[in-house]
Amino acid sequence: FIERGFIHRNKIKTGKGTDFYLTIPIQKKERSNKISDIILEDNDFLKKHWLSIANAYKNSFYYKVYKNDLYTLFNSNTKNLSDLLFDMLLFFSKVLNISCKILRASDLDFKLLKSDLLMEHMELFNGDILFCGTLGKNYVNVSKFYEKKMMVEFQNYNHPVYNQRFFDFIPNMCILDLIFNVKPELLQETILHKNINKQDLKRKYDEYIRNYN
């Protein structure tokens, strides 16, 4: 768990054309570093967050498409941060038409950290390609993956520009901003525009194996 990271907070765009953080309050007494152990301060914040979201996006093009399901999600009684985030992950995966199997790391017996932890993942699931965010360059030991014929690809994400409400476009909002403003059938296309996709990765891996010494 990273105190000032994006695990328990994200941004929406307000009617003033500015960004605004929504932060999940968590208990700080004797807090564990494991996300699965983090306990919520209370559940009242969810209703407050929903009101902020509704006020900001209620007139957006596709707000009504997701309103009822999101209302249910934001009326959760869960006390655990990990459970809440997992429910959100499942919901947004469905919205984005992502159908792969999703597992919880806390249900598996991982022991290591950073680059070695990623190697544990790759070996457990017989992975061929490690696809990391660009910050992974700071800690991924690429040579160890190369030794096992595993390709490492660092994402250089090109943020899409789409029609937002309220003044100029602001990047790096939460996913709600995207789904409320983009047609459901264009969500994947918008996200992947000018970005590498699964087929591109497969082609790069095939070339990687051909050139492997």
C-alpha positions as a printed Julia matrix, in Angstrom:
213×3 Matrix{Float64}:
   0.0     0.0     0.0
   1.32    3.45   -1.0
  -0.02    6.31    1.11
  -0.12    8.94   -1.65
  -0.58    6.58   -4.57
  -3.71    5.89   -6.6
  -4.75    2.69   -4.86
  -7.34    4.49   -2.73
  -7.85    7.76   -4.58
  -8.53    9.11   -8.06
  -9.73   12.22   -9.86
 -12.94   13.39  -11.46
 -13.57   16.51  -13.52
 -15.88   19.08  -11.93
 -18.33   21.52  -13.47
 -15.73   24.25  -12.98
 -13.44   22.49  -15.43
 -10.97   21.47  -12.71
  -9.92   18.09  -11.36
 -10.91   16.93   -7.9
  -9.59   14.03   -5.83
 -11.94   11.46   -4.33
 -10.07    9.66   -1.53
 -11.16    6.52    0.32
 -10.56    7.05    4.07
  -8.77    4.15    5.71
  -7.93    3.18    9.27
  -4.36    4.14   10.12
  -3.91    2.46   13.49
  -1.34   -0.36   13.2
  -1.87   -0.36    9.47
  -0.43   -3.18    7.36
   1.39   -2.57    4.08
  -0.71   -5.26    2.41
  -3.68   -3.9     0.45
  -5.67   -6.98    1.45
  -5.32   -6.0     5.13
  -6.42   -2.37    4.77
  -9.68   -1.59    6.6
 -11.97    1.27    5.62
 -12.6     4.04    8.11
 -16.33    3.76    7.41
 -18.71    3.45    4.45
 -20.25    6.91    4.61
 -17.65    8.2     2.16
 -19.11    6.06   -0.64
 -22.4     7.94   -0.59
 -20.52   11.25   -0.49
 -18.35   10.17   -3.41
 -21.43    9.12   -5.36
 -23.01   12.52   -4.84
 -19.84   14.22   -6.08
 -19.77   11.96   -9.13
 -23.46   12.49   -9.87
 -23.13   16.26   -9.57
 -20.16   16.28  -11.94
 -21.45   13.85  -14.57
 -25.23   13.61  -14.39
 -25.6    15.51  -17.66
 -22.87   13.59  -19.48
 -23.9    11.62  -22.56
 -23.66    8.13  -21.08
 -24.15    8.68  -17.36
 -27.57    7.02  -17.4
 -26.15    3.86  -19.02
 -24.2     3.04  -15.85
 -26.09    4.99  -13.19
 -28.01    2.11  -11.58
 -25.1    -0.34  -11.46
 -22.76    2.29  -10.09
 -25.3     3.35   -7.49
 -25.32   -0.25   -6.23
 -21.52   -0.36   -6.23
 -21.32    2.87   -4.25
 -23.74    1.56   -1.63
 -21.46   -1.32   -0.65
 -21.21   -2.38    2.98
 -17.73   -3.88    2.67
 -15.17   -2.99    5.34
 -12.11   -4.06    3.39
 -10.35   -1.88    0.79
  -9.27   -4.88   -1.28
 -12.83   -6.23   -1.51
 -14.16   -2.85   -2.62
 -11.45   -2.42   -5.26
 -11.98   -5.95   -6.54
 -15.71   -5.32   -6.99
 -14.86   -2.17   -8.92
 -12.31   -4.03  -11.04
 -14.88   -6.66  -12.0
 -17.45   -4.01  -12.87
 -15.15   -1.92  -15.06
 -13.72   -5.03  -16.73
 -17.24   -5.91  -17.78
 -17.88   -2.37  -19.02
 -14.68   -2.5   -21.11
 -15.52   -5.99  -22.41
 -12.42   -7.55  -20.82
 -13.14  -11.25  -20.42
  -9.87  -12.73  -19.1
  -9.71  -14.59  -15.81
  -8.91  -12.28  -12.89
  -7.18  -13.59   -9.77
  -6.39  -11.93   -6.46
  -2.71  -11.9    -5.52
  -3.7   -12.22   -1.85
  -5.18  -15.65   -2.64
  -1.84  -16.89   -3.97
   1.35  -17.72   -2.1
   3.74  -15.09   -3.43
   6.81  -14.44   -1.25
   9.1   -12.06   -3.14
   9.15   -8.37   -4.07
   9.5    -6.14   -7.13
  11.26   -7.81  -10.08
  11.44  -11.18   -8.31
   7.72  -11.01   -7.54
   6.98  -10.45  -11.23
   9.13  -13.46  -12.05
   7.04  -15.49   -9.6
   3.92  -14.42  -11.5
   5.42  -15.31  -14.86
   6.57  -18.75  -13.74
   3.32  -19.61  -11.97
   1.21  -18.77  -15.03
   3.74  -19.89  -17.68
   3.95  -16.35  -19.03
   5.87  -15.37  -22.16
   5.49  -11.58  -22.06
   5.86   -9.27  -19.06
   3.95   -6.08  -19.89
   4.82   -3.31  -17.39
   4.11    0.34  -16.84
   6.97    2.65  -17.73
   8.03    2.96  -14.06
   8.88   -0.72  -14.14
  12.15    0.33  -15.78
  13.25    1.44  -12.31
  13.22   -2.07  -10.84
  12.63   -4.83  -13.41
  15.76   -6.93  -13.98
  15.27   -7.48  -17.71
  18.29   -9.79  -18.06
  16.77  -12.38  -15.7
  13.65  -12.57  -17.87
  15.76  -12.75  -21.02
  17.58  -15.77  -19.6
  14.23  -17.59  -19.47
  13.15  -16.46  -22.98
  10.58  -14.1   -21.48
  10.05  -10.81  -23.29
   9.72   -7.6   -21.24
   7.74   -4.73  -22.74
   7.35   -1.37  -21.01
   4.18    0.51  -21.8
   4.56    4.03  -23.13
   0.91    4.99  -22.8
  -0.49    7.62  -25.15
  -3.45    9.16  -23.39
  -6.51    9.39  -25.65
  -8.33   12.68  -26.14
 -12.11   12.49  -26.2
 -15.03   14.88  -25.77
 -15.21   15.94  -22.13
 -17.75   18.26  -20.63
 -16.68   21.55  -19.09
 -13.97   23.53  -20.85
 -10.62   22.13  -22.03
  -9.67   18.47  -21.95
  -7.94   17.29  -18.78
  -6.07   13.95  -19.01
  -5.6    11.32  -16.31
  -9.08   11.37  -14.84
 -10.59    8.21  -13.37
 -12.25    5.7   -15.67
 -15.68    7.17  -14.9
 -14.78   10.24  -16.93
 -14.11    8.02  -19.94
 -17.2     5.83  -19.76
 -19.55    8.75  -19.13
 -18.25   10.62  -22.19
 -17.51    7.9   -24.78
 -19.93    5.56  -26.56
 -19.85    2.09  -24.95
 -18.93    0.42  -28.24
 -15.98    2.8   -28.72
 -14.38    2.44  -25.28
 -11.74   -0.15  -26.19
 -10.92    1.59  -29.45
 -10.48    4.89  -27.6
  -8.2     3.41  -24.94
  -6.04    1.54  -27.46
  -5.73    4.4   -29.95
  -2.0     4.87  -30.69
  -1.19    2.24  -28.05
   0.09   -1.31  -28.32
  -2.54   -4.06  -28.29
  -2.54   -7.82  -27.74
  -1.9    -8.61  -31.41
   1.03   -6.16  -31.53
   2.55   -7.81  -28.47
   2.18  -11.26  -30.03
   3.98  -10.11  -33.19
   6.79   -8.54  -31.15
   7.15  -11.73  -29.13
   7.34  -13.88  -32.25
  10.12  -11.65  -33.57
  11.81  -11.73  -30.15
  11.91  -15.53  -30.2
  13.22  -15.62  -33.78
  16.11  -13.35  -32.8
  16.76  -15.0   -29.44
  20.34  -16.22  -29.01
